mmCIF file of C-alpha atoms and ligand atoms in Angstrom:
data_model
loop_
_atom_site.group_PDB
_atom_site.id
_atom_site.type_symbol
_atom_site.label_atom_id
_atom_site.label_comp_id
_atom_site.label_asym_id
_atom_site.label_seq_id
_atom_site.Cartn_x
_atom_site.Cartn_y
_atom_site.Cartn_z
ATOM 1 C CA MET A 1 25.527 6.570 -13.344
ATOM 2 C CA GLN A 2 27.985 4.569 -15.748
ATOM 3 C CA VAL A 3 25.435 1.842 -15.931
ATOM 4 C CA ILE A 4 23.072 4.427 -15.723
ATOM 5 C CA ARG A 5 23.832 6.237 -18.526
ATOM 6 C CA ASP A 6 24.421 3.473 -21.063
ATOM 7 C CA SER A 7 21.935 0.545 -20.249
ATOM 8 C CA PRO A 8 19.049 0.089 -22.466
ATOM 9 C CA VAL A 9 17.202 -0.895 -20.544
ATOM 10 C CA ALA A 10 17.550 2.146 -16.441
ATOM 11 C CA GLU A 11 14.296 4.499 -18.307
ATOM 12 C CA ASN A 12 12.229 1.505 -18.076
ATOM 13 C CA LEU A 13 12.494 1.487 -14.167
ATOM 14 C CA ILE A 14 10.668 3.807 -13.898
ATOM 15 C CA THR A 15 7.076 3.227 -13.542
ATOM 16 C CA HIS A 16 4.874 6.108 -13.108
ATOM 17 C CA THR A 17 5.995 10.162 -13.158
ATOM 18 C CA PHE A 18 3.253 12.202 -11.533
ATOM 19 C CA PRO A 19 3.698 16.288 -10.415
ATOM 20 C CA MET A 20 4.039 16.939 -6.977
ATOM 21 C CA ASN A 21 0.702 17.733 -6.642
ATOM 22 C CA GLU A 22 -0.512 14.072 -6.776
ATOM 23 C CA ILE A 23 0.749 13.094 -4.054
ATOM 24 C CA GLN A 24 -2.154 10.998 -3.305
ATOM 25 C CA LYS A 25 -1.800 9.088 -5.839
ATOM 26 C CA ALA A 26 1.503 8.541 -6.227
ATOM 27 C CA PHE A 27 1.771 6.858 -2.742
ATOM 28 C CA GLU A 28 -1.426 4.879 -3.403
ATOM 29 C CA VAL A 29 0.110 3.948 -6.610
ATOM 30 C CA CYS A 30 3.930 2.607 -4.332
ATOM 31 C CA ALA A 31 1.382 1.227 -1.586
ATOM 32 C CA SER A 32 -0.507 -1.053 -4.925
ATOM 33 C CA GLN A 33 3.394 -2.682 -5.425
ATOM 34 C CA GLU A 34 2.199 -2.215 -9.167
ATOM 35 C CA CYS A 35 5.177 -0.563 -9.316
ATOM 36 C CA GLY A 36 8.786 -0.080 -10.539
ATOM 37 C CA LYS A 37 10.127 2.848 -9.938
ATOM 38 C CA VAL A 38 7.903 6.260 -8.972
ATOM 39 C CA MET A 39 8.724 9.530 -9.868
ATOM 40 C CA ASN A 40 7.510 13.156 -8.640
ATOM 41 C CA LEU A 41 8.450 16.226 -10.145
ATOM 42 C CA ALA A 42 8.403 19.443 -8.440
ATOM 43 C CA TRP A 43 7.981 21.902 -10.614
ATOM 44 C CA GLU A 44 4.871 20.701 -12.898
ATOM 45 C CA GLY A 45 1.536 20.647 -11.811
ATOM 46 C CA LYS A 46 -0.459 23.007 -10.913
ATOM 47 C CA THR A 47 0.123 23.196 -6.935
ATOM 48 C CA GLN A 48 -2.683 24.219 -3.946
ATOM 49 C CA MET B 1 14.608 34.383 -7.083
ATOM 50 C CA PRO B 2 11.263 33.110 -4.153
ATOM 51 C CA HIS B 3 10.864 33.408 -1.122
ATOM 52 C CA THR B 4 8.497 30.437 -0.339
ATOM 53 C CA MET B 5 8.500 27.110 -2.182
ATOM 54 C CA LYS B 6 6.549 24.211 -2.079
ATOM 55 C CA ARG B 7 7.042 21.243 -0.020
ATOM 56 C CA ILE B 8 5.051 17.920 1.571
ATOM 57 C CA ALA B 9 3.515 17.357 3.916
ATOM 58 C CA ILE B 10 2.280 13.842 5.634
ATOM 59 C CA THR B 11 0.214 15.289 8.252
ATOM 60 C CA GLY B 12 -2.051 11.620 9.178
ATOM 61 C CA VAL B 13 -2.783 7.809 7.936
ATOM 62 C CA GLU B 14 -2.818 7.797 4.069
ATOM 63 C CA GLN B 15 -3.447 12.196 3.973
ATOM 64 C CA THR B 16 -0.770 14.315 3.115
ATOM 65 C CA THR B 17 -1.201 18.735 2.314
ATOM 66 C CA GLN B 18 1.852 20.466 0.394
ATOM 67 C CA LEU B 19 2.359 23.811 3.125
ATOM 68 C CA ASP B 20 4.281 27.078 1.689
ATOM 69 C CA VAL B 21 7.107 27.552 3.405
ATOM 70 C CA ARG B 22 10.635 29.527 3.453
ATOM 71 C CA ILE B 23 13.670 28.723 1.381
ATOM 72 C CA PRO B 24 16.695 28.084 3.356
ATOM 73 C CA GLN B 25 19.886 29.789 2.995
ATOM 74 C CA PRO B 26 23.054 28.398 1.630
ATOM 75 C CA MET B 27 25.719 28.105 3.953
ATOM 76 C CA GLN B 28 29.538 27.052 4.136
ATOM 77 C CA ASN B 29 29.126 23.878 2.127
ATOM 78 C CA TRP B 30 25.893 23.959 1.571
ATOM 79 C CA VAL B 31 24.237 25.571 -1.559
ATOM 80 C CA LEU B 32 20.666 25.341 -2.552
ATOM 81 C CA VAL B 33 19.261 23.405 -5.151
ATOM 82 C CA LYS B 34 16.437 23.444 -7.145
ATOM 83 C CA VAL B 35 14.273 20.117 -7.294
ATOM 84 C CA HIS B 36 13.333 18.601 -10.586
ATOM 85 C CA ALA B 37 12.677 14.988 -9.493
ATOM 86 C CA ILE B 38 12.514 12.838 -6.466
ATOM 87 C CA PRO B 39 11.440 9.165 -6.759
ATOM 88 C CA LEU B 40 10.111 8.019 -3.934
ATOM 89 C CA CYS B 41 10.869 5.519 -2.181
ATOM 90 C CA THR B 42 9.437 4.152 0.939
ATOM 91 C CA GLU B 43 7.847 6.799 1.918
ATOM 92 C CA TYR B 44 4.675 5.475 0.815
ATOM 93 C CA LYS B 45 5.185 3.375 4.073
ATOM 94 C CA ASN B 46 5.033 6.718 6.419
ATOM 95 C CA TRP B 47 2.515 7.315 5.106
ATOM 96 C CA LEU B 48 0.504 4.481 5.417
ATOM 97 C CA ASN B 49 0.890 4.885 8.864
ATOM 98 C CA GLY B 50 0.394 8.377 9.284
ATOM 99 C CA SER B 51 4.100 9.258 10.796
ATOM 100 C CA VAL B 52 6.407 11.668 9.040
ATOM 101 C CA TYR B 53 9.218 10.932 7.042
ATOM 102 C CA HIS B 54 9.447 13.036 3.392
ATOM 103 C CA GLY B 55 12.078 11.902 0.935
ATOM 104 C CA HIS B 56 16.438 11.114 1.142
ATOM 105 C CA GLU B 57 16.083 11.121 -2.817
ATOM 106 C CA ALA B 58 16.022 13.867 -5.185
ATOM 107 C CA ALA B 59 17.509 15.545 -8.086
ATOM 108 C CA GLY B 60 18.669 18.965 -9.373
ATOM 109 C CA GLU B 61 19.674 22.338 -10.292
ATOM 110 C CA VAL B 62 22.307 24.552 -7.625
ATOM 111 C CA VAL B 63 20.976 27.887 -7.800
ATOM 112 C CA MET B 64 22.863 29.275 -4.933
ATOM 113 C CA VAL B 65 25.964 29.084 -3.565
ATOM 114 C CA ALA B 66 27.848 30.583 -0.379
ATOM 115 C CA GLN B 67 31.190 29.848 -1.249
ATOM 116 C CA PRO B 68 32.905 27.929 -3.242
ATOM 117 C CA GLY B 69 33.402 24.875 -3.757
ATOM 118 C CA LYS B 70 33.346 21.422 -5.770
ATOM 119 C CA VAL B 71 29.657 22.434 -7.813
ATOM 120 C CA ASN B 72 29.319 25.766 -9.230
ATOM 121 C CA VAL B 73 25.258 27.613 -10.177
ATOM 122 C CA GLY B 74 23.613 25.995 -12.935
ATOM 123 C CA ASP B 75 25.162 22.660 -12.013
ATOM 124 C CA ARG B 76 22.424 19.231 -12.817
ATOM 125 C CA VAL B 77 22.745 17.191 -10.762
ATOM 126 C CA VAL B 78 22.211 14.082 -8.294
ATOM 127 C CA VAL B 79 21.309 14.280 -4.574
ATOM 128 C CA MET B 80 22.591 11.874 -2.254
ATOM 129 C CA ALA B 81 21.060 11.398 1.244
ATOM 130 C CA GLY B 82 22.151 12.351 4.968
ATOM 131 C CA ALA B 83 24.490 14.553 6.026
ATOM 132 C CA PRO B 84 27.338 13.418 6.820
ATOM 133 C CA CYS B 85 29.985 14.867 8.673
ATOM 134 C CA GLY B 86 33.046 14.776 5.340
ATOM 135 C CA LYS B 87 35.742 14.279 7.449
ATOM 136 C CA CYS B 88 35.798 11.161 9.155
ATOM 137 C CA ALA B 89 37.817 7.773 7.249
ATOM 138 C CA LEU B 90 34.295 6.667 6.098
ATOM 139 C CA CYS B 91 33.478 9.661 4.533
ATOM 140 C CA ILE B 92 36.384 10.210 2.959
ATOM 141 C CA SER B 93 36.748 6.579 1.946
ATOM 142 C CA GLY B 94 33.578 7.128 0.049
ATOM 143 C CA GLU B 95 31.495 5.437 2.886
ATOM 144 C CA TYR B 96 30.081 8.401 3.702
ATOM 145 C CA ILE B 97 26.316 6.656 4.521
ATOM 146 C CA HIS B 98 28.011 4.563 7.033
ATOM 147 C CA CYS B 99 29.125 8.049 8.800
ATOM 148 C CA GLN B 100 29.106 8.272 12.507
ATOM 149 C CA HIS B 101 29.062 12.098 13.132
ATOM 150 C CA MET B 102 26.030 12.357 10.832
ATOM 151 C CA HIS B 103 25.027 16.014 11.509
ATOM 152 C CA ASP B 104 21.609 17.230 11.695
ATOM 153 C CA PRO B 105 20.284 19.780 8.668
ATOM 154 C CA ALA B 106 17.900 21.366 10.649
ATOM 155 C CA GLU B 107 21.584 23.012 12.485
ATOM 156 C CA PHE B 108 23.218 24.047 9.587
ATOM 157 C CA THR B 109 19.626 24.906 7.057
ATOM 158 C CA GLY B 110 17.757 26.665 10.467
ATOM 159 C CA VAL B 111 14.771 25.268 9.151
ATOM 160 C CA ALA B 112 12.685 21.261 10.473
ATOM 161 C CA TYR B 113 12.911 20.001 6.643
ATOM 162 C CA GLY B 114 16.113 20.936 6.245
ATOM 163 C CA GLY B 115 16.926 17.158 6.041
ATOM 164 C CA ASP B 116 13.582 16.675 3.556
ATOM 165 C CA THR B 117 13.643 15.808 -0.635
ATOM 166 C CA HIS B 118 9.457 16.120 -0.783
ATOM 167 C CA VAL B 119 10.586 20.467 -1.777
ATOM 168 C CA GLN B 120 11.176 22.359 -4.659
ATOM 169 C CA TYR B 121 13.994 24.024 -2.863
ATOM 170 C CA LEU B 122 16.849 21.868 -0.336
ATOM 171 C CA LEU B 123 20.100 22.475 1.324
ATOM 172 C CA LYS B 124 23.419 20.020 0.853
ATOM 173 C CA GLN B 125 26.748 20.116 1.305
ATOM 174 C CA ASP B 126 27.746 20.027 -2.042
ATOM 175 C CA TRP B 127 30.055 16.598 -2.083
ATOM 176 C CA LEU B 128 27.204 14.974 -2.102
ATOM 177 C CA LEU B 129 25.828 16.290 -4.801
ATOM 178 C CA VAL B 130 26.721 14.283 -8.326
ATOM 179 C CA PRO B 131 27.929 15.473 -11.220
ATOM 180 C CA ILE B 132 24.546 14.737 -13.740
ATOM 181 C CA PRO B 133 26.024 13.384 -17.860
ATOM 182 C CA ASP B 134 25.138 16.126 -20.514
ATOM 183 C CA GLY B 135 21.602 15.650 -21.933
ATOM 184 C CA MET B 136 20.053 12.977 -19.181
ATOM 185 C CA SER B 137 16.924 13.414 -18.026
ATOM 186 C CA TYR B 138 16.184 14.608 -14.109
ATOM 187 C CA THR B 139 14.054 11.020 -13.632
ATOM 188 C CA ARG B 140 16.604 9.211 -14.615
ATOM 189 C CA ALA B 141 19.759 10.686 -12.957
ATOM 190 C CA ALA B 142 18.050 9.996 -10.504
ATOM 191 C CA LEU B 143 18.177 5.844 -10.353
ATOM 192 C CA ALA B 144 21.504 6.502 -9.083
ATOM 193 C CA CYS B 145 19.554 6.944 -4.817
ATOM 194 C CA CYS B 146 17.988 4.124 -4.632
ATOM 195 C CA GLY B 147 16.503 2.804 -7.622
ATOM 196 C CA MET B 148 19.668 1.703 -8.717
ATOM 197 C CA GLY B 149 22.851 2.164 -5.879
ATOM 198 C CA PRO B 150 22.445 -0.179 -3.520
ATOM 199 C CA THR B 151 22.466 -2.998 -6.065
ATOM 200 C CA PHE B 152 25.371 -1.002 -8.309
ATOM 201 C CA GLY B 153 27.411 -0.913 -4.541
ATOM 202 C CA ALA B 154 26.128 -4.998 -3.509
ATOM 203 C CA LEU B 155 27.522 -5.648 -7.108
ATOM 204 C CA GLU B 156 30.559 -4.058 -6.795
ATOM 205 C CA ASN B 157 30.947 -5.779 -4.088
ATOM 206 C CA MET B 158 30.666 -9.361 -4.731
ATOM 207 C CA GLN B 159 32.516 -8.030 -7.748
ATOM 208 C CA VAL B 160 29.697 -10.039 -9.782
ATOM 209 C CA SER B 161 30.618 -10.384 -13.908
ATOM 210 C CA ALA B 162 29.810 -12.274 -16.975
ATOM 211 C CA THR B 163 30.876 -15.732 -15.610
ATOM 212 C CA ASP B 164 28.442 -15.027 -12.601
ATOM 213 C CA THR B 165 24.717 -16.614 -11.305
ATOM 214 C CA VAL B 166 23.095 -13.514 -9.337
ATOM 215 C CA LEU B 167 19.562 -14.537 -7.344
ATOM 216 C CA ILE B 168 17.781 -10.930 -6.694
ATOM 217 C CA THR B 169 14.832 -12.266 -3.616
ATOM 218 C CA GLY B 170 12.600 -8.926 -3.658
ATOM 219 C CA GLY B 171 11.488 -7.321 -7.165
ATOM 220 C CA GLY B 172 10.463 -3.241 -5.937
ATOM 221 C CA ALA B 173 11.869 -0.485 -6.678
ATOM 222 C CA VAL B 174 15.366 -2.038 -6.327
ATOM 223 C CA GLY B 175 15.520 -5.388 -6.473
ATOM 224 C CA LEU B 176 14.557 -4.615 -10.697
ATOM 225 C CA GLY B 177 17.050 -2.100 -10.127
ATOM 226 C CA GLY B 178 19.201 -4.694 -9.448
ATOM 227 C CA VAL B 179 17.992 -7.051 -12.535
ATOM 228 C CA ILE B 180 19.936 -4.003 -14.943
ATOM 229 C CA ASN B 181 22.744 -3.351 -12.203
ATOM 230 C CA ALA B 182 23.371 -7.703 -12.902
ATOM 231 C CA LYS B 183 22.287 -7.335 -16.232
ATOM 232 C CA PHE B 184 24.085 -5.190 -16.910
ATOM 233 C CA ARG B 185 27.864 -7.327 -15.541
ATOM 234 C CA GLY B 186 26.337 -9.644 -17.768
ATOM 235 C CA ALA B 187 25.197 -12.457 -14.838
ATOM 236 C CA ARG B 188 22.348 -14.775 -15.574
ATOM 237 C CA THR B 189 19.957 -13.563 -13.064
ATOM 238 C CA ILE B 190 17.246 -15.383 -11.227
ATOM 239 C CA LEU B 191 14.083 -12.382 -9.755
ATOM 240 C CA VAL B 192 11.962 -14.113 -6.932
ATOM 241 C CA GLU B 193 9.155 -11.789 -6.411
ATOM 242 C CA GLN B 194 5.157 -12.191 -5.654
ATOM 243 C CA VAL B 195 3.212 -9.730 -7.317
ATOM 244 C CA PRO B 196 2.636 -11.114 -10.963
ATOM 245 C CA TYR B 197 3.409 -6.846 -12.068
ATOM 246 C CA ARG B 198 6.470 -6.860 -10.408
ATOM 247 C CA GLN B 199 7.201 -9.954 -12.051
ATOM 248 C CA GLN B 200 7.087 -8.869 -15.729
ATOM 249 C CA LYS B 201 9.275 -5.470 -15.124
ATOM 250 C CA GLY B 202 11.854 -7.765 -13.925
ATOM 251 C CA ARG B 203 11.215 -10.119 -17.328
ATOM 252 C CA GLU B 204 11.213 -6.655 -19.169
ATOM 253 C CA LEU B 205 14.697 -6.301 -17.497
ATOM 254 C CA GLY B 206 16.487 -8.977 -18.667
ATOM 255 C CA ALA B 207 15.453 -11.429 -15.951
ATOM 256 C CA ASP B 208 16.977 -14.981 -17.678
ATOM 257 C CA LEU B 209 14.206 -17.118 -14.886
ATOM 258 C CA VAL B 210 11.191 -14.665 -13.127
ATOM 259 C CA LEU B 211 10.389 -17.428 -9.334
ATOM 260 C CA SER B 212 7.058 -16.947 -7.540
ATOM 261 C CA PRO B 213 8.331 -17.876 -3.467
ATOM 262 C CA HIS B 214 5.347 -19.830 -3.240
ATOM 263 C CA ASP B 215 7.292 -22.107 -6.213
ATOM 264 C CA PRO B 216 6.675 -25.183 -3.414
ATOM 265 C CA ASP B 217 9.754 -26.847 -5.883
ATOM 266 C CA ILE B 218 11.877 -23.452 -5.951
ATOM 267 C CA HIS B 219 15.164 -24.660 -4.120
ATOM 268 C CA THR B 220 15.020 -27.281 -6.431
ATOM 269 C CA LYS B 221 14.490 -25.145 -9.498
ATOM 270 C CA ILE B 222 17.110 -22.943 -8.588
ATOM 271 C CA MET B 223 19.828 -25.526 -7.876
ATOM 272 C CA ALA B 224 19.091 -27.106 -11.579
ATOM 273 C CA TYR B 225 19.669 -23.900 -12.972
ATOM 274 C CA THR B 226 22.259 -24.028 -11.329
ATOM 275 C CA ASP B 227 24.451 -27.001 -12.265
ATOM 276 C CA MET B 228 23.406 -28.713 -8.907
ATOM 277 C CA CYS B 229 26.266 -25.427 -7.544
ATOM 278 C CA GLY B 230 24.373 -23.064 -6.151
ATOM 279 C CA VAL B 231 24.029 -19.041 -6.878
ATOM 280 C CA ASP B 232 27.420 -16.864 -7.032
ATOM 281 C CA ALA B 233 25.938 -14.249 -5.347
ATOM 282 C CA CYS B 234 22.683 -12.879 -3.609
ATOM 283 C CA LEU B 235 21.434 -9.523 -3.484
ATOM 284 C CA GLU B 236 18.693 -10.027 -0.728
ATOM 285 C CA THR B 237 15.834 -6.491 -0.808
ATOM 286 C CA SER B 238 12.591 -7.378 0.083
ATOM 287 C CA GLY B 239 13.247 -7.691 3.870
ATOM 288 C CA ASN B 240 11.674 -10.460 4.469
ATOM 289 C CA VAL B 241 13.599 -13.121 7.078
ATOM 290 C CA ILE B 242 12.642 -16.082 4.238
ATOM 291 C CA ALA B 243 13.849 -14.645 1.661
ATOM 292 C CA GLN B 244 17.230 -13.899 3.920
ATOM 293 C CA ARG B 245 16.968 -17.461 4.061
ATOM 294 C CA LEU B 246 16.919 -18.162 0.508
ATOM 295 C CA CYS B 247 19.705 -16.812 -0.180
ATOM 296 C CA ILE B 248 21.549 -18.660 2.323
ATOM 297 C CA ASN B 249 20.297 -21.683 1.463
ATOM 298 C CA MET B 250 20.791 -21.666 -2.249
ATOM 299 C CA VAL B 251 24.038 -19.024 -2.840
ATOM 300 C CA ARG B 252 27.026 -21.679 -2.933
ATOM 301 C CA ARG B 253 30.119 -23.409 -1.072
ATOM 302 C CA ARG B 254 32.833 -19.706 -1.184
ATOM 303 C CA GLY B 255 29.425 -17.679 -2.846
ATOM 304 C CA LYS B 256 28.347 -14.581 -1.241
ATOM 305 C CA VAL B 257 25.291 -12.459 -0.003
ATOM 306 C CA SER B 258 23.970 -8.640 -0.194
ATOM 307 C CA LEU B 259 21.626 -8.181 2.548
ATOM 308 C CA VAL B 260 20.067 -4.208 1.056
ATOM 309 C CA GLY B 261 16.148 -4.848 1.614
ATOM 310 C CA GLU B 262 15.815 -3.252 5.476
ATOM 311 C CA CYS B 263 14.631 -5.364 8.140
ATOM 312 C CA GLY B 264 13.927 -5.425 12.082
ATOM 313 C CA ASN B 265 13.737 -9.078 12.992
ATOM 314 C CA ASP B 266 15.527 -11.182 13.656
ATOM 315 C CA LEU B 267 17.487 -14.053 11.075
ATOM 316 C CA ALA B 268 18.709 -17.208 12.728
ATOM 317 C CA ILE B 269 22.078 -19.309 11.492
ATOM 318 C CA GLN B 270 23.964 -21.689 12.219
ATOM 319 C CA ALA B 271 27.558 -21.465 12.549
ATOM 320 C CA SER B 272 28.517 -24.654 11.227
ATOM 321 C CA ASN B 273 26.290 -25.474 7.723
ATOM 322 C CA ASP B 274 25.195 -21.651 6.948
ATOM 323 C CA PHE B 275 28.946 -20.629 7.085
ATOM 324 C CA ILE B 276 31.891 -22.954 8.632
ATOM 325 C CA ARG B 277 31.073 -25.358 5.931
ATOM 326 C CA LYS B 278 29.770 -23.524 3.232
ATOM 327 C CA GLY B 279 32.369 -20.641 4.324
ATOM 328 C CA ILE B 280 29.649 -18.159 2.882
ATOM 329 C CA SER B 281 30.351 -14.398 2.955
ATOM 330 C CA LEU B 282 27.341 -12.126 4.578
ATOM 331 C CA LEU B 283 27.409 -8.580 3.336
ATOM 332 C CA GLY B 284 25.339 -5.657 4.532
ATOM 333 C CA GLN B 285 25.029 -2.892 1.767
ATOM 334 C CA TRP B 286 23.245 0.682 1.663
ATOM 335 C CA HIS B 287 24.306 2.876 -0.941
ATOM 336 C CA TYR B 288 27.655 2.563 -3.198
ATOM 337 C CA ASN B 289 31.477 4.452 -2.474
ATOM 338 C CA LEU B 290 30.870 6.745 -3.638
ATOM 339 C CA THR B 291 34.958 7.984 -4.740
ATOM 340 C CA GLY B 292 35.665 7.065 -8.367
ATOM 341 C CA HIS B 293 32.074 6.516 -9.747
ATOM 342 C CA THR B 294 31.493 9.712 -9.440
ATOM 343 C CA SER B 295 30.697 10.081 -14.109
HETATM 344 ZN ZN1 ZN C 1 31.184 11.009 8.318
HETATM 345 ZN ZN1 ZN C 2 15.021 5.847 -1.251
#
């Protein structure tokens, strides 16, 4: 956690953030390999 | 407090659905965490082939406990993977990820999805929740899962410092997290990756030398970069046998190689030339030691 707090570039590892209901899009990005870390947000975006 | 939540389920090849399911109840030291950030890891491979697997990474807020314990309601936490026993020597020494007595989370939580993280609420043993520093976002904190955790553990184990040169094979999220961890320690860092997007990302995160695994001069370039000695330490994150072999060939005498990338294929090694003459150490690393690195 120290590195995550203090590294000036840690945040840049996250390249994509999707709401939970766009999980399909999120998986597509992961499969494309054109990404760093992909995040899903559990409470954003309208749920189905 | 609602009674139901959304959970994501893989339902077939490249197919998912969102289900409304019951929120499990906390019991013993299993506390209820309202999930905010869900980092994606290898689940896309399951999505691609239609097999069922729903995550092991998350960060969120403790919203209910069954008994007083190591966390309080309102604590912001990163959720560590698995359901280790908490009692064996490995668990107590912080190496819980290697626990031989993993619980079946379904047994404790009472629901089949009890071990999943692709949910809005989950149960977890309180001692597997790492506090998030004030002011840090859930998504950033969640990098303590596979984004930066395994390579942090590997560099700790190999005692990499500013006098070292580190070779990182594979520039996915784990390998790129390795670049951040290695540069944070001041080490010179070589990244081997084939996808241009990830090569560029590696440079942006501080990699000093970025090479393609298909570069015919890769051996020469790495040796030239290290005064013909080879690198001090390797982080193999690609799970590819060719990359594993590259690490063993490129590490200097008495150097160390950490295997971080999962791989089910055999790697041929030779005792004399690979190990005895060179005197190298080949290490397995899954995550980082929980003791002493929680704040
Ligand atoms: Zn244990
Ligand atoms: Zn992971």
